[in-house]
PDB file of C-alpha atoms in Angstrom:
ATOM      1  CA  ARG A   1     102.191  88.196 115.767  1.00  0.00           C
ATOM      2  CA  GLU A   2     102.892  88.403 112.055  1.00  0.00           C
ATOM      3  CA  ASP A   3     101.098  85.123 111.294  1.00  0.00           C
ATOM      4  CA  ALA A   4      97.945  86.392 112.991  1.00  0.00           C
ATOM      5  CA  VAL A   5      97.454  89.276 110.590  1.00  0.00           C
ATOM      6  CA  LEU A   6      95.207  88.213 107.723  1.00  0.00           C
ATOM      7  CA  PHE A   7      93.720  91.450 106.474  1.00  0.00           C
ATOM      8  CA  VAL A   8      96.793  93.481 105.702  1.00  0.00           C
ATOM      9  CA  TYR A   9     100.389  93.427 106.823  1.00  0.00           C
ATOM     10  CA  CYS A  10     102.961  95.756 105.352  1.00  0.00           C
ATOM     11  CA  ARG A  11     106.701  95.283 105.657  1.00  0.00           C
ATOM     12  CA  TYR A  12     109.034  98.051 104.584  1.00  0.00           C
ATOM     13  CA  GLU A  13     112.618  97.010 104.043  1.00  0.00           C
ATOM     14  CA  ASN A  14     114.204 100.441 104.187  1.00  0.00           C
ATOM     15  CA  SER A  15     111.994 102.533 106.438  1.00  0.00           C
ATOM     16  CA  LYS A  16     108.486 102.647 107.819  1.00  0.00           C
ATOM     17  CA  LYS A  17     108.434 106.268 106.733  1.00  0.00           C
ATOM     18  CA  ARG A  18     109.177 105.463 103.120  1.00  0.00           C
ATOM     19  CA  SER A  19     106.937 107.451 100.776  1.00  0.00           C
ATOM     20  CA  LYS A  20     104.491 105.865  98.385  1.00  0.00           C
ATOM     21  CA  MET A  21     105.978 103.979  95.486  1.00  0.00           C
ATOM     22  CA  LYS A  22     106.483 105.767  92.217  1.00  0.00           C
ATOM     23  CA  ILE A  23     105.425 103.072  89.802  1.00  0.00           C
ATOM     24  CA  ARG A  24     104.512 102.938  86.138  1.00  0.00           C
ATOM     25  CA  ALA A  25     103.141  99.405  85.944  1.00  0.00           C
ATOM     26  CA  ILE A  26     101.168  96.899  88.001  1.00  0.00           C
ATOM     27  CA  ILE A  27     101.727  93.277  87.053  1.00  0.00           C
ATOM     28  CA  PHE A  28      99.204  90.612  88.050  1.00  0.00           C
ATOM     29  CA  GLY A  29     101.052  87.329  88.215  1.00  0.00           C
ATOM     30  CA  SER A  30      98.485  84.590  87.748  1.00  0.00           C
ATOM     31  CA  ILE A  31      94.828  83.745  87.267  1.00  0.00           C
ATOM     32  CA  GLY A  32      94.622  83.310  91.036  1.00  0.00           C
ATOM     33  CA  THR A  33      95.321  87.002  91.530  1.00  0.00           C
ATOM     34  CA  LEU A  34      92.241  87.878  89.484  1.00  0.00           C
ATOM     35  CA  VAL A  35      89.748  85.225  90.613  1.00  0.00           C
ATOM     36  CA  GLU A  36      89.610  82.547  93.298  1.00  0.00           C
ATOM     37  CA  THR A  37      89.576  79.314  91.320  1.00  0.00           C
ATOM     38  CA  SER A  38      91.968  77.101  93.262  1.00  0.00           C
ATOM     39  CA  ASP A  39      89.348  74.697  94.577  1.00  0.00           C
ATOM     40  CA  MET A  40      87.662  74.574  91.182  1.00  0.00           C
ATOM     41  CA  GLN A  41      90.996  73.551  89.698  1.00  0.00           C
ATOM     42  CA  ARG A  42      91.510  70.910  92.390  1.00  0.00           C
ATOM     43  CA  GLN A  43      88.128  69.363  91.650  1.00  0.00           C
ATOM     44  CA  SER A  44      88.886  69.443  87.920  1.00  0.00           C
ATOM     45  CA  PHE A  45      92.109  67.529  88.515  1.00  0.00           C
ATOM     46  CA  ASN A  46      90.188  64.908  90.492  1.00  0.00           C
ATOM     47  CA  GLN A  47      87.581  64.545  87.740  1.00  0.00           C
ATOM     48  CA  ALA A  48      90.322  64.021  85.146  1.00  0.00           C
ATOM     49  CA  PHE A  49      91.946  61.397  87.360  1.00  0.00           C
ATOM     50  CA  LYS A  50      88.622  59.609  87.823  1.00  0.00           C
ATOM     51  CA  GLU A  51      87.986  59.519  84.070  1.00  0.00           C
ATOM     52  CA  ALA A  52      91.467  58.037  83.578  1.00  0.00           C
ATOM     53  CA  ASN A  53      90.689  55.316  86.159  1.00  0.00           C
ATOM     54  CA  LEU A  54      93.396  56.585  88.478  1.00  0.00           C
ATOM     55  CA  ASN A  55      92.815  55.983  92.153  1.00  0.00           C
ATOM     56  CA  TRP A  56      93.953  59.490  92.996  1.00  0.00           C
ATOM     57  CA  HIS A  57      92.125  62.090  95.024  1.00  0.00           C
ATOM     58  CA  TRP A  58      93.738  65.399  95.879  1.00  0.00           C
ATOM     59  CA  ASP A  59      92.037  66.756  98.979  1.00  0.00           C
ATOM     60  CA  SER A  60      92.484  70.370 100.059  1.00  0.00           C
ATOM     61  CA  LYS A  61      95.361  69.653 102.425  1.00  0.00           C
ATOM     62  CA  LEU A  62      97.302  67.681  99.829  1.00  0.00           C
ATOM     63  CA  TYR A  63      96.579  70.227  97.108  1.00  0.00           C
ATOM     64  CA  GLN A  64      97.986  73.019  99.254  1.00  0.00           C
ATOM     65  CA  LYS A  65     101.264  71.107  99.439  1.00  0.00           C
ATOM     66  CA  LEU A  66     101.252  70.413  95.704  1.00  0.00           C
ATOM     67  CA  LEU A  67     100.876  74.124  94.982  1.00  0.00           C
ATOM     68  CA  SER A  68     104.481  74.570  96.114  1.00  0.00           C
ATOM     69  CA  GLN A  69     105.351  73.381  92.609  1.00  0.00           C
ATOM     70  CA  SER A  70     104.451  75.642  89.714  1.00  0.00           C
ATOM     71  CA  GLY A  71     102.463  74.257  86.776  1.00  0.00           C
ATOM     72  CA  GLY A  72      99.684  71.673  86.806  1.00  0.00           C
ATOM     73  CA  ARG A  73     101.482  69.312  84.444  1.00  0.00           C
ATOM     74  CA  ASN A  74     104.553  69.396  86.672  1.00  0.00           C
ATOM     75  CA  ARG A  75     102.411  68.569  89.698  1.00  0.00           C
ATOM     76  CA  ILE A  76     100.965  65.535  87.923  1.00  0.00           C
ATOM     77  CA  LYS A  77     104.424  64.303  86.878  1.00  0.00           C
ATOM     78  CA  SER A  78     105.840  64.753  90.365  1.00  0.00           C
ATOM     79  CA  TYR A  79     102.873  63.062  92.039  1.00  0.00           C
ATOM     80  CA  ALA A  80     102.991  60.121  89.632  1.00  0.00           C
ATOM     81  CA  SER A  81     106.724  59.734  90.252  1.00  0.00           C
ATOM     82  CA  ASN A  82     106.123  59.661  94.004  1.00  0.00           C
ATOM     83  CA  GLN A  83     103.484  56.973  93.435  1.00  0.00           C
ATOM     84  CA  GLY A  84     105.971  54.963  91.409  1.00  0.00           C
ATOM     85  CA  ILE A  85     103.903  54.956  88.222  1.00  0.00           C
ATOM     86  CA  SER A  86     104.043  56.545  84.788  1.00  0.00           C
ATOM     87  CA  VAL A  87     101.125  58.550  83.390  1.00  0.00           C
ATOM     88  CA  ASP A  88     100.424  60.729  80.387  1.00  0.00           C
ATOM     89  CA  ALA A  89     100.747  64.018  82.269  1.00  0.00           C
ATOM     90  CA  LYS A  90     100.180  66.082  79.139  1.00  0.00           C
ATOM     91  CA  TYR A  91      96.845  64.396  78.409  1.00  0.00           C
ATOM     92  CA  LEU A  92      95.695  64.490  82.039  1.00  0.00           C
ATOM     93  CA  HIS A  93      96.487  68.182  82.301  1.00  0.00           C
ATOM     94  CA  GLN A  94      94.750  68.893  79.009  1.00  0.00           C
ATOM     95  CA  ARG A  95      91.648  67.045  80.182  1.00  0.00           C
ATOM     96  CA  LYS A  96      91.749  68.860  83.521  1.00  0.00           C
ATOM     97  CA  THR A  97      91.899  72.160  81.617  1.00  0.00           C
ATOM     98  CA  GLU A  98      88.851  71.216  79.536  1.00  0.00           C
ATOM     99  CA  ILE A  99      86.856  70.358  82.667  1.00  0.00           C
ATOM    100  CA  TYR A 100      88.020  73.500  84.455  1.00  0.00           C
ATOM    101  CA  ASN A 101      87.210  75.799  81.550  1.00  0.00           C
ATOM    102  CA  LYS A 102      83.727  74.298  81.263  1.00  0.00           C
ATOM    103  CA  CYS A 103      83.182  75.012  84.977  1.00  0.00           C
ATOM    104  CA  LEU A 104      84.362  78.599  84.522  1.00  0.00           C
ATOM    105  CA  LYS A 105      81.781  79.183  81.816  1.00  0.00           C
ATOM    106  CA  GLU A 106      78.981  77.616  83.831  1.00  0.00           C
ATOM    107  CA  GLN A 107      79.643  79.228  87.212  1.00  0.00           C
ATOM    108  CA  ASN A 108      79.259  82.828  88.317  1.00  0.00           C
ATOM    109  CA  VAL A 109      82.931  83.748  88.678  1.00  0.00           C
ATOM    110  CA  GLN A 110      83.628  86.984  90.547  1.00  0.00           C
ATOM    111  CA  PRO A 111      86.844  89.029  90.667  1.00  0.00           C
ATOM    112  CA  ARG A 112      88.722  88.773  93.935  1.00  0.00           C
ATOM    113  CA  PRO A 113      88.196  91.617  96.439  1.00  0.00           C
ATOM    114  CA  GLY A 114      89.468  94.935  95.141  1.00  0.00           C
ATOM    115  CA  VAL A 115      90.839  93.646  91.836  1.00  0.00           C
ATOM    116  CA  GLU A 116      88.320  95.323  89.563  1.00  0.00           C
ATOM    117  CA  ASN A 117      88.635  98.681  91.320  1.00  0.00           C
ATOM    118  CA  LEU A 118      92.442  98.519  91.356  1.00  0.00           C
ATOM    119  CA  ILE A 119      92.525  97.889  87.612  1.00  0.00           C
ATOM    120  CA  GLN A 120      90.220 100.846  87.050  1.00  0.00           C
ATOM    121  CA  TYR A 121      92.395 102.996  89.319  1.00  0.00           C
ATOM    122  CA  ALA A 122      95.580 102.009  87.481  1.00  0.00           C
ATOM    123  CA  ARG A 123      94.059 102.801  84.104  1.00  0.00           C
ATOM    124  CA  SER A 124      92.787 106.164  85.347  1.00  0.00           C
ATOM    125  CA  LYS A 125      96.352 107.000  86.435  1.00  0.00           C
ATOM    126  CA  LYS A 126      97.771 105.926  83.063  1.00  0.00           C
ATOM    127  CA  MET A 127      99.649 103.024  84.643  1.00  0.00           C
ATOM    128  CA  LEU A 128     100.528 100.048  82.489  1.00  0.00           C
ATOM    129  CA  LEU A 129      98.970  96.685  83.330  1.00  0.00           C
ATOM    130  CA  GLY A 130     100.680  93.349  82.848  1.00  0.00           C
ATOM    131  CA  PHE A 131      99.506  89.778  83.320  1.00  0.00           C
ATOM    132  CA  ALA A 132     102.605  87.648  83.894  1.00  0.00           C
ATOM    133  CA  THR A 133     100.938  84.248  83.674  1.00  0.00           C
ATOM    134  CA  THR A 134     102.404  81.094  82.176  1.00  0.00           C
ATOM    135  CA  THR A 135      99.113  79.240  81.952  1.00  0.00           C
ATOM    136  CA  SER A 136      97.635  78.043  78.669  1.00  0.00           C
ATOM    137  CA  GLU A 137      95.941  80.318  76.166  1.00  0.00           C
ATOM    138  CA  ALA A 138      92.792  78.213  76.630  1.00  0.00           C
ATOM    139  CA  ASN A 139      92.758  79.057  80.347  1.00  0.00           C
ATOM    140  CA  ILE A 140      93.326  82.735  79.634  1.00  0.00           C
ATOM    141  CA  LYS A 141      90.453  82.860  77.147  1.00  0.00           C
ATOM    142  CA  ALA A 142      88.181  81.018  79.579  1.00  0.00           C
ATOM    143  CA  ILE A 143      88.893  83.341  82.479  1.00  0.00           C
ATOM    144  CA  PHE A 144      88.217  86.495  80.472  1.00  0.00           C
ATOM    145  CA  PHE A 145      85.061  84.921  79.047  1.00  0.00           C
ATOM    146  CA  ALA A 146      83.886  84.152  82.578  1.00  0.00           C
ATOM    147  CA  LEU A 147      84.658  87.669  83.806  1.00  0.00           C
ATOM    148  CA  GLY A 148      82.737  89.284  80.968  1.00  0.00           C
ATOM    149  CA  ASN A 149      82.904  93.076  80.969  1.00  0.00           C
ATOM    150  CA  ARG A 150      84.206  93.341  84.523  1.00  0.00           C
ATOM    151  CA  ILE A 151      87.829  92.614  83.629  1.00  0.00           C
ATOM    152  CA  GLN A 152      88.648  92.490  79.949  1.00  0.00           C
ATOM    153  CA  ARG A 153      91.636  91.252  78.019  1.00  0.00           C
ATOM    154  CA  ASN A 154      92.175  94.660  76.463  1.00  0.00           C
ATOM    155  CA  HIS A 155      92.646  96.190  79.911  1.00  0.00           C
ATOM    156  CA  PHE A 156      96.132  94.668  79.894  1.00  0.00           C
ATOM    157  CA  ASP A 157      99.102  95.986  77.948  1.00  0.00           C
ATOM    158  CA  PHE A 158     100.835  92.593  78.060  1.00  0.00           C
ATOM    159  CA  ILE A 159      99.546  89.077  78.704  1.00  0.00           C
ATOM    160  CA  GLY A 160     101.850  86.077  78.989  1.00  0.00           C
ATOM    161  CA  SER A 161     101.086  82.396  78.387  1.00  0.00           C
ATOM    162  CA  ASP A 162     102.803  79.021  78.357  1.00  0.00           C
ATOM    163  CA  THR A 163     104.136  79.756  74.857  1.00  0.00           C
ATOM    164  CA  VAL A 164     105.943  82.966  75.832  1.00  0.00           C
ATOM    165  CA  VAL A 165     108.746  81.457  77.934  1.00  0.00           C
ATOM    166  CA  LYS A 166     110.176  77.975  78.366  1.00  0.00           C
ATOM    167  CA  LYS A 167     110.791  78.064  82.115  1.00  0.00           C
ATOM    168  CA  THR A 168     107.867  78.401  84.504  1.00  0.00           C
ATOM    169  CA  LYS A 169     107.937  80.120  87.878  1.00  0.00           C
ATOM    170  CA  PRO A 170     109.957  80.460  90.109  1.00  0.00           C
ATOM    171  CA  SER A 171     112.146  81.269  87.116  1.00  0.00           C
ATOM    172  CA  PRO A 172     112.048  85.052  86.563  1.00  0.00           C
ATOM    173  CA  ASP A 173     111.747  84.614  82.773  1.00  0.00           C
ATOM    174  CA  ILE A 174     108.068  85.548  82.477  1.00  0.00           C
ATOM    175  CA  TYR A 175     108.632  88.716  84.493  1.00  0.00           C
ATOM    176  CA  LYS A 176     111.661  89.654  82.421  1.00  0.00           C
ATOM    177  CA  LYS A 177     109.539  89.172  79.306  1.00  0.00           C
ATOM    178  CA  THR A 178     106.815  91.341  80.830  1.00  0.00           C
ATOM    179  CA  LEU A 179     109.288  94.114  81.637  1.00  0.00           C
ATOM    180  CA  SER A 180     110.651  93.992  78.112  1.00  0.00           C
ATOM    181  CA  SER A 181     107.190  94.080  76.528  1.00  0.00           C
ATOM    182  CA  LEU A 182     105.978  96.940  78.731  1.00  0.00           C
ATOM    183  CA  LYS A 183     109.280  98.789  78.221  1.00  0.00           C
ATOM    184  CA  VAL A 184     109.714  99.508  81.923  1.00  0.00           C
ATOM    185  CA  ASN A 185     112.432  98.900  84.485  1.00  0.00           C
ATOM    186  CA  SER A 186     111.957  96.527  87.395  1.00  0.00           C
ATOM    187  CA  HIS A 187     112.006  99.327  90.008  1.00  0.00           C
ATOM    188  CA  GLU A 188     109.105 101.015  88.206  1.00  0.00           C
ATOM    189  CA  CYS A 189     106.786  98.029  88.711  1.00  0.00           C
ATOM    190  CA  LEU A 190     104.793  96.310  91.393  1.00  0.00           C
ATOM    191  CA  ALA A 191     103.864  92.640  91.062  1.00  0.00           C
ATOM    192  CA  ILE A 192     100.884  90.948  92.692  1.00  0.00           C
ATOM    193  CA  GLU A 193     101.149  87.218  93.395  1.00  0.00           C
ATOM    194  CA  ASP A 194      99.023  84.671  95.227  1.00  0.00           C
ATOM    195  CA  THR A 195     101.626  81.969  95.987  1.00  0.00           C
ATOM    196  CA  GLU A 196     105.069  81.944  97.533  1.00  0.00           C
ATOM    197  CA  ILE A 197     106.696  80.240  94.558  1.00  0.00           C
ATOM    198  CA  SER A 198     105.259  82.785  92.131  1.00  0.00           C
ATOM    199  CA  MET A 199     106.345  85.638  94.380  1.00  0.00           C
ATOM    200  CA  GLN A 200     109.906  84.331  94.159  1.00  0.00           C
ATOM    201  CA  SER A 201     109.680  84.698  90.376  1.00  0.00           C
ATOM    202  CA  ALA A 202     108.907  88.402  90.680  1.00  0.00           C
ATOM    203  CA  LEU A 203     111.567  88.998  93.319  1.00  0.00           C
ATOM    204  CA  ALA A 204     114.168  87.198  91.209  1.00  0.00           C
ATOM    205  CA  ALA A 205     113.413  89.685  88.430  1.00  0.00           C
ATOM    206  CA  GLY A 206     114.038  92.552  90.843  1.00  0.00           C
ATOM    207  CA  ILE A 207     110.356  93.509  91.092  1.00  0.00           C
ATOM    208  CA  ARG A 208     108.694  94.446  94.361  1.00  0.00           C
ATOM    209  CA  CYS A 209     105.794  92.142  95.112  1.00  0.00           C
ATOM    210  CA  VAL A 210     102.535  92.308  97.057  1.00  0.00           C
ATOM    211  CA  ALA A 211     101.296  88.966  98.353  1.00  0.00           C
ATOM    212  CA  PHE A 212      97.594  88.402  97.718  1.00  0.00           C
ATOM    213  CA  PRO A 213      97.137  84.843  99.030  1.00  0.00           C
ATOM    214  CA  GLY A 214      94.190  82.742  97.981  1.00  0.00           C
ATOM    215  CA  ALA A 215      92.196  80.274 100.041  1.00  0.00           C
ATOM    216  CA  ASN A 216      94.807  77.532  99.597  1.00  0.00           C
ATOM    217  CA  THR A 217      97.926  79.669 100.087  1.00  0.00           C
ATOM    218  CA  LEU A 218      97.265  81.591 103.302  1.00  0.00           C
ATOM    219  CA  GLY A 219      99.951  79.509 104.990  1.00  0.00           C
ATOM    220  CA  ASP A 220     102.670  80.260 102.435  1.00  0.00           C
ATOM    221  CA  ASP A 221     105.832  82.035 103.540  1.00  0.00           C
ATOM    222  CA  PHE A 222     105.629  85.476 101.970  1.00  0.00           C
ATOM    223  CA  SER A 223     108.843  86.806 103.500  1.00  0.00           C
ATOM    224  CA  GLY A 224     110.174  89.532 101.266  1.00  0.00           C
ATOM    225  CA  ALA A 225     106.767  90.776 100.150  1.00  0.00           C
ATOM    226  CA  GLU A 226     106.089  94.507 100.266  1.00  0.00           C
ATOM    227  CA  ALA A 227     102.698  93.763 101.780  1.00  0.00           C
ATOM    228  CA  ILE A 228     100.304  90.913 102.452  1.00  0.00           C
ATOM    229  CA  THR A 229      96.658  91.712 101.897  1.00  0.00           C
ATOM    230  CA  GLU A 230      93.259  90.093 101.443  1.00  0.00           C
ATOM    231  CA  VAL A 231      91.843  93.115  99.611  1.00  0.00           C
ATOM    232  CA  LEU A 232      93.616  95.030  96.858  1.00  0.00           C
ATOM    233  CA  THR A 233      93.364  98.792  97.258  1.00  0.00           C
ATOM    234  CA  PRO A 234      95.855 101.536  96.354  1.00  0.00           C
ATOM    235  CA  ALA A 235      96.324 102.235 100.080  1.00  0.00           C
ATOM    236  CA  ASN A 236      96.905  98.583 100.992  1.00  0.00           C
ATOM    237  CA  ILE A 237      99.618  98.179  98.369  1.00  0.00           C
ATOM    238  CA  ASN A 238     101.068 101.652  98.982  1.00  0.00           C
ATOM    239  CA  ILE A 239     100.602 103.307  95.594  1.00  0.00           C
TER     240      ILE A 239
END
């Protein structure tokens, strides 16, 4: 059964005998593809809600559902609307980000399995590296600070942010911007995404995508992915 395979599942659209991809660039799509921080973010949201005297608590099950919408601020707005109240989503998200970034600096954050080695492999093969995120610059700085020398900002040839494009995922805009900045064509790239909605962004830009689900997105529908894996290795993603 397809849904029983957690370690690695590869789907080839044209042929099982298709040769390894000829690619020039690997594009990581979000912070969640580098480090597992989803539960840390969930707890940061809850702390921000508590400070604002909101009787909200996003448990793991609810948060998994909320992740179907891209962008923390959008999740807050949508949740408030469903509760029939109005909140300052911009402030709440900013406060959540402050709490989250403080946690990143205080905790021993590790790269997800295989990420560090894959980045080293790509650089050794002269592949370009992109980071097609639409998160805030503050989050980007915090994650690279937390990762120290293991994964550095200068390892990437392009890094997005929430100021680069107006539309968040599943819009393909951030991937189109990444392609333009790296000066590569979509068929020369491979994207890595940790959520279904973010995968759709890559696919909409014509980029093949490997699904690398996190703890809260194992149940997402990754139909259309080149592969689904829990560990990133050149063999697992067919490069």
